[in-house]
Amino acid sequence: MIGATSGAIEVALNATTAEHEARDGVRLFNKVHAATPLAMVVAAPSVGLARQAGASSREVLLVIAALVLVSAFLSIDRAGWRTRSTSDSPVRTRSATPILIAFGLVAAVVLFMENAVEQWGAIHLEQDLGAGPLLGSAAPAAYMIGLAGGRLLVQWQGERFSGLTVVVFGSVLGAVGLVLAVITEPAGLPAAVALAGFALAGIGLAPAVPTLLGMAGKSADDERRPAAITTVTTISYLGFLGSPPLVGLLAATWGLTTAFAVVAAGGVLVAAATALLRVPEPEGVAR
């Protein structure tokens, strides 16, 4: 139930963000998505401190539920959600389904890579590189900090480049970061180098999913935009769900270092696939 609720909230937030971008002519997706990794970095130690202070799991969950309810209430858009066409004639659009599926599949590969670092990064540092628990636990945190920083950077300077260019170069940078984490063991480098690689991967992959969602929103007219965002978001979850078992299978067969090498190759796949995308413009849409 928590997973379903979380997914529904994310779809609603993405659809609302896309609507605001179209209605107000602003870029919002990277800024909005920067909040997620920041919240994760803050939440983990906060919950740990609360538990150490004597709070029970039930009390912690009740506080989290209250925060979700309050934030949802404060996020209600009272300005009117959709911008209606001023024309009485029906709106014609090109079929956007193929490009939306493509956006979703590319985003799925990115989330596959992201979840691999979140679930296996600490194990890689401790098991393969001999890092202690403290340094090992910093792997997902370093990635999340890089993720937040990369999205804020693209929000600040990203308008200088097209969305496709941002995704292509970012995914290559993400692959480089993961390669750095992979070669740390065979090169005899300290575990901190792999940690820096995970942070670099976060910076590189940061803008991919929010940028793809932004392009999906722009490729649809006002009526179809929520469905477009839902399509891309739902398909992207396939990568997030498939990552833990697949990386685990690769690690059990060839070792975790090799598994991360396969994950790093995903960045090259994202760059190549994105370079081939052609984003259609909706026809007859009043802005």
Short mmCIF file of C-alpha atoms in Angstrom, two decimals:
data_model
loop_
_atom_site.label_atom_id
_atom_site.label_comp_id
_atom_site.label_asym_id
_atom_site.label_seq_id
_atom_site.Cartn_x
_atom_site.Cartn_y
_atom_site.Cartn_z
CA MET A 1 0.00 0.00 0.00
CA ILE A 2 2.86 2.37 0.82
CA GLY A 3 4.48 1.61 -2.53
CA ALA A 4 1.25 2.19 -4.43
CA THR A 5 0.62 5.44 -2.57
CA SER A 6 4.17 6.63 -3.18
CA GLY A 7 3.86 5.86 -6.88
CA ALA A 8 0.54 7.67 -7.14
CA ILE A 9 1.95 10.72 -5.38
CA GLU A 10 4.95 10.78 -7.72
CA VAL A 11 2.76 10.54 -10.82
CA ALA A 12 0.53 13.34 -9.52
CA LEU A 13 3.52 15.55 -8.71
CA ASN A 14 5.06 14.94 -12.13
CA ALA A 15 1.79 15.70 -13.91
CA THR A 16 1.29 18.88 -11.90
CA THR A 17 4.87 19.97 -12.55
CA ALA A 18 4.42 19.42 -16.29
CA GLU A 19 1.21 21.46 -16.22
CA HIS A 20 2.92 24.35 -14.45
CA GLU A 21 5.78 24.26 -16.95
CA ALA A 22 3.33 24.48 -19.85
CA ARG A 23 1.08 27.08 -18.23
CA ASP A 24 3.76 29.40 -16.86
CA GLY A 25 6.56 28.82 -19.37
CA VAL A 26 9.12 27.92 -16.70
CA ARG A 27 11.50 25.01 -16.14
CA LEU A 28 10.67 23.15 -12.94
CA PHE A 29 11.34 19.42 -13.22
CA ASN A 30 14.99 19.37 -12.15
CA LYS A 31 14.30 21.69 -9.21
CA VAL A 32 11.34 19.60 -8.06
CA HIS A 33 13.22 16.31 -8.43
CA ALA A 34 16.22 17.68 -6.51
CA ALA A 35 14.06 17.60 -3.39
CA THR A 36 13.79 13.79 -3.43
CA PRO A 37 17.47 12.89 -2.88
CA LEU A 38 17.85 15.75 -0.41
CA ALA A 39 14.92 14.39 1.58
CA MET A 40 16.46 10.91 1.57
CA VAL A 41 19.81 12.23 2.81
CA VAL A 42 18.07 14.13 5.62
CA ALA A 43 15.51 11.43 6.48
CA ALA A 44 17.91 8.56 7.17
CA PRO A 45 19.95 10.22 9.95
CA SER A 46 16.85 11.98 11.29
CA VAL A 47 15.03 8.69 11.78
CA GLY A 48 18.16 7.20 13.30
CA LEU A 49 18.43 10.03 15.81
CA ALA A 50 14.73 9.72 16.65
CA ARG A 51 15.07 5.99 17.27
CA GLN A 52 18.18 6.54 19.36
CA ALA A 53 16.25 9.10 21.42
CA GLY A 54 13.65 6.46 22.23
CA ALA A 55 10.97 6.98 19.57
CA SER A 56 9.21 3.81 18.49
CA SER A 57 8.74 2.75 14.87
CA ARG A 58 5.02 3.52 15.18
CA GLU A 59 5.72 7.06 16.37
CA VAL A 60 8.20 7.66 13.56
CA LEU A 61 5.73 6.40 10.95
CA LEU A 62 2.93 8.54 12.39
CA VAL A 63 5.11 11.66 12.12
CA ILE A 64 6.01 10.77 8.53
CA ALA A 65 2.34 10.22 7.68
CA ALA A 66 1.44 13.59 9.18
CA LEU A 67 4.18 15.30 7.17
CA VAL A 68 2.88 13.68 3.98
CA LEU A 69 -0.68 14.84 4.69
CA VAL A 70 0.38 18.40 5.48
CA SER A 71 2.62 18.67 2.42
CA ALA A 72 -0.13 17.25 0.20
CA PHE A 73 -2.62 19.81 1.51
CA LEU A 74 -0.16 22.66 0.98
CA SER A 75 0.54 21.44 -2.57
CA ILE A 76 -3.07 21.72 -3.76
CA ASP A 77 -3.13 23.91 -6.86
CA ARG A 78 -5.94 26.41 -6.38
CA ALA A 79 -5.15 28.35 -9.56
CA GLY A 80 -6.93 25.98 -11.91
CA TRP A 81 -5.14 22.93 -13.23
CA ARG A 82 -5.55 22.93 -16.99
CA THR A 83 -5.11 25.58 -19.61
CA ARG A 84 -8.01 25.17 -22.00
CA SER A 85 -7.80 25.80 -25.70
CA THR A 86 -9.51 28.98 -26.79
CA SER A 87 -10.46 27.43 -30.10
CA ASP A 88 -13.80 25.72 -30.61
CA SER A 89 -12.27 23.36 -33.15
CA PRO A 90 -10.97 20.03 -31.92
CA VAL A 91 -7.27 19.85 -31.17
CA ARG A 92 -5.21 17.69 -33.50
CA THR A 93 -2.06 16.01 -32.23
CA ARG A 94 0.45 13.64 -33.68
CA SER A 95 0.50 10.26 -32.00
CA ALA A 96 2.95 10.68 -29.15
CA THR A 97 2.77 7.09 -27.91
CA PRO A 98 6.04 5.85 -29.52
CA ILE A 99 8.14 8.70 -28.17
CA LEU A 100 6.55 8.37 -24.72
CA ILE A 101 7.42 4.68 -24.64
CA ALA A 102 10.96 5.59 -25.70
CA PHE A 103 11.20 8.20 -22.94
CA GLY A 104 9.95 5.64 -20.42
CA LEU A 105 12.44 2.96 -21.50
CA VAL A 106 15.38 5.36 -21.36
CA ALA A 107 14.26 6.53 -17.92
CA ALA A 108 13.94 2.87 -16.87
CA VAL A 109 17.63 2.28 -17.65
CA VAL A 110 18.55 5.36 -15.61
CA LEU A 111 16.50 4.15 -12.64
CA PHE A 112 18.07 0.70 -13.04
CA MET A 113 21.48 2.32 -12.59
CA GLU A 114 20.26 4.50 -9.74
CA ASN A 115 18.81 1.65 -7.72
CA ALA A 116 21.95 -0.42 -8.28
CA VAL A 117 24.02 2.23 -6.51
CA GLU A 118 21.45 2.66 -3.76
CA GLN A 119 21.16 -1.07 -3.01
CA TRP A 120 24.66 -2.34 -3.78
CA GLY A 121 27.03 0.63 -3.46
CA ALA A 122 27.68 0.14 0.25
CA ILE A 123 28.20 -3.62 -0.23
CA HIS A 124 30.71 -2.94 -3.02
CA LEU A 125 32.76 -0.64 -0.80
CA GLU A 126 32.73 -3.01 2.18
CA GLN A 127 32.91 -6.40 0.46
CA ASP A 128 35.18 -5.67 -2.51
CA LEU A 129 37.22 -2.72 -1.25
CA GLY A 130 37.47 -3.48 2.46
CA ALA A 131 35.89 -0.23 3.61
CA GLY A 132 34.46 0.03 7.10
CA PRO A 133 30.72 0.29 7.78
CA LEU A 134 30.83 4.09 8.07
CA LEU A 135 32.56 4.65 4.73
CA GLY A 136 30.47 1.93 3.12
CA SER A 137 27.22 3.51 4.24
CA ALA A 138 28.34 6.77 2.63
CA ALA A 139 28.08 5.28 -0.88
CA PRO A 140 24.33 5.81 -1.38
CA ALA A 141 24.54 9.14 0.46
CA ALA A 142 27.30 10.36 -1.88
CA TYR A 143 25.23 9.34 -4.88
CA MET A 144 22.14 11.12 -3.52
CA ILE A 145 24.08 14.30 -2.80
CA GLY A 146 25.46 14.18 -6.34
CA LEU A 147 21.94 13.60 -7.64
CA ALA A 148 20.59 16.67 -5.86
CA GLY A 149 23.56 18.82 -6.84
CA GLY A 150 23.36 17.77 -10.48
CA ARG A 151 19.68 18.61 -10.73
CA LEU A 152 20.12 22.00 -9.13
CA LEU A 153 23.02 22.70 -11.49
CA VAL A 154 20.92 21.81 -14.54
CA GLN A 155 18.02 23.86 -13.19
CA TRP A 156 20.41 26.81 -12.96
CA GLN A 157 22.32 26.44 -16.23
CA GLY A 158 20.44 23.79 -18.20
CA GLU A 159 18.52 26.16 -20.45
CA ARG A 160 21.74 26.78 -22.38
CA PHE A 161 21.42 23.30 -23.88
CA SER A 162 18.65 21.16 -25.32
CA GLY A 163 17.10 18.51 -23.11
CA LEU A 164 18.48 15.72 -25.28
CA THR A 165 22.00 17.16 -25.04
CA VAL A 166 21.76 17.33 -21.25
CA VAL A 167 20.69 13.68 -21.03
CA VAL A 168 23.36 12.46 -23.47
CA PHE A 169 26.30 14.17 -21.80
CA GLY A 170 24.96 13.54 -18.31
CA SER A 171 24.59 9.81 -18.90
CA VAL A 172 28.14 9.61 -20.26
CA LEU A 173 29.38 11.39 -17.13
CA GLY A 174 27.36 8.97 -15.02
CA ALA A 175 28.97 6.02 -16.79
CA VAL A 176 32.43 7.51 -16.17
CA GLY A 177 31.63 7.81 -12.47
CA LEU A 178 30.58 4.17 -12.24
CA VAL A 179 33.66 3.06 -14.20
CA LEU A 180 35.73 4.89 -11.60
CA ALA A 181 34.00 2.85 -8.90
CA VAL A 182 34.62 -0.34 -10.90
CA ILE A 183 38.36 0.14 -11.48
CA THR A 184 39.10 1.08 -7.87
CA GLU A 185 39.67 -2.52 -6.79
CA PRO A 186 41.83 -3.80 -9.69
CA ALA A 187 43.85 -0.56 -9.69
CA GLY A 188 44.51 -0.86 -5.96
CA LEU A 189 43.03 2.56 -5.26
CA PRO A 190 41.50 3.52 -1.90
CA ALA A 191 37.77 3.04 -1.36
CA ALA A 192 37.31 6.81 -1.25
CA VAL A 193 37.95 6.86 -5.01
CA ALA A 194 34.95 4.60 -5.57
CA LEU A 195 32.94 6.87 -3.28
CA ALA A 196 33.89 9.83 -5.46
CA GLY A 197 32.87 7.78 -8.49
CA PHE A 198 29.41 7.22 -7.06
CA ALA A 199 29.06 10.95 -6.39
CA LEU A 200 30.13 11.72 -9.96
CA ALA A 201 27.62 9.17 -11.25
CA GLY A 202 24.90 10.95 -9.29
CA ILE A 203 25.82 14.31 -10.78
CA GLY A 204 25.81 12.90 -14.31
CA LEU A 205 22.61 10.88 -14.14
CA ALA A 206 20.77 13.54 -12.12
CA PRO A 207 19.02 15.42 -14.93
CA ALA A 208 18.03 12.41 -17.04
CA VAL A 209 14.65 11.43 -15.57
CA PRO A 210 13.34 14.96 -14.82
CA THR A 211 14.47 16.17 -18.25
CA LEU A 212 12.77 13.25 -20.00
CA LEU A 213 9.58 13.94 -18.04
CA GLY A 214 9.77 17.60 -19.03
CA MET A 215 10.12 16.67 -22.70
CA ALA A 216 7.22 14.23 -22.37
CA GLY A 217 5.04 17.01 -20.99
CA LYS A 218 5.98 19.32 -23.85
CA SER A 219 5.26 16.64 -26.47
CA ALA A 220 1.58 16.39 -25.44
CA ASP A 221 -1.29 18.86 -25.57
CA ASP A 222 -3.12 20.06 -22.46
CA GLU A 223 -5.66 17.24 -22.42
CA ARG A 224 -3.16 14.44 -22.98
CA ARG A 225 -0.34 15.72 -20.78
CA PRO A 226 -1.32 13.89 -17.55
CA ALA A 227 -1.61 10.60 -19.43
CA ALA A 228 1.75 11.23 -21.10
CA ILE A 229 3.46 11.80 -17.76
CA THR A 230 1.77 8.73 -16.28
CA THR A 231 2.96 6.59 -19.19
CA VAL A 232 6.59 7.64 -18.89
CA THR A 233 6.64 7.39 -15.09
CA THR A 234 5.05 3.93 -15.04
CA ILE A 235 7.39 2.49 -17.66
CA SER A 236 10.40 3.95 -15.86
CA TYR A 237 9.50 1.98 -12.72
CA LEU A 238 10.37 -1.23 -14.58
CA GLY A 239 14.06 -0.37 -14.28
CA PHE A 240 13.78 0.45 -10.60
CA LEU A 241 11.97 -2.82 -9.86
CA GLY A 242 14.23 -5.00 -11.98
CA SER A 243 17.53 -3.59 -10.75
CA PRO A 244 17.98 -5.35 -7.36
CA PRO A 245 17.37 -8.93 -8.54
CA LEU A 246 19.26 -8.51 -11.82
CA VAL A 247 22.31 -6.89 -10.23
CA GLY A 248 22.15 -9.54 -7.50
CA LEU A 249 22.16 -12.28 -10.13
CA LEU A 250 25.12 -10.69 -11.92
CA ALA A 251 26.98 -10.31 -8.62
CA ALA A 252 26.35 -13.92 -7.65
CA THR A 253 27.58 -15.13 -11.05
CA TRP A 254 30.55 -12.88 -11.81
CA GLY A 255 31.06 -10.71 -8.73
CA LEU A 256 29.83 -7.28 -7.75
CA THR A 257 32.64 -5.43 -9.53
CA THR A 258 31.61 -7.00 -12.84
CA ALA A 259 27.97 -6.31 -12.05
CA PHE A 260 28.75 -2.61 -11.64
CA ALA A 261 30.62 -2.69 -14.95
CA VAL A 262 27.38 -3.85 -16.59
CA VAL A 263 25.50 -1.09 -14.77
CA ALA A 264 28.04 1.46 -16.05
CA ALA A 265 27.37 0.26 -19.59
CA GLY A 266 23.80 1.40 -19.05
CA GLY A 267 25.03 4.99 -19.22
CA VAL A 268 26.39 4.40 -22.72
CA LEU A 269 23.07 2.80 -23.69
CA VAL A 270 21.16 5.82 -22.39
CA ALA A 271 23.41 8.22 -24.30
CA ALA A 272 23.10 6.28 -27.56
CA ALA A 273 19.32 5.84 -27.28
CA THR A 274 18.75 9.48 -26.36
CA ALA A 275 20.84 10.69 -29.29
CA LEU A 276 18.44 8.85 -31.62
CA LEU A 277 15.26 10.35 -30.14
CA ARG A 278 13.19 12.81 -32.14
CA VAL A 279 10.71 14.75 -30.03
CA PRO A 280 7.44 15.67 -31.80
CA GLU A 281 5.67 18.97 -31.19
CA PRO A 282 1.90 18.91 -30.53
CA GLU A 283 -0.25 20.51 -33.19
CA GLY A 284 -2.99 23.03 -32.52
CA VAL A 285 -2.26 23.49 -28.86
CA ALA A 286 -3.05 26.81 -27.25
CA ARG A 287 -0.39 27.90 -24.79
#
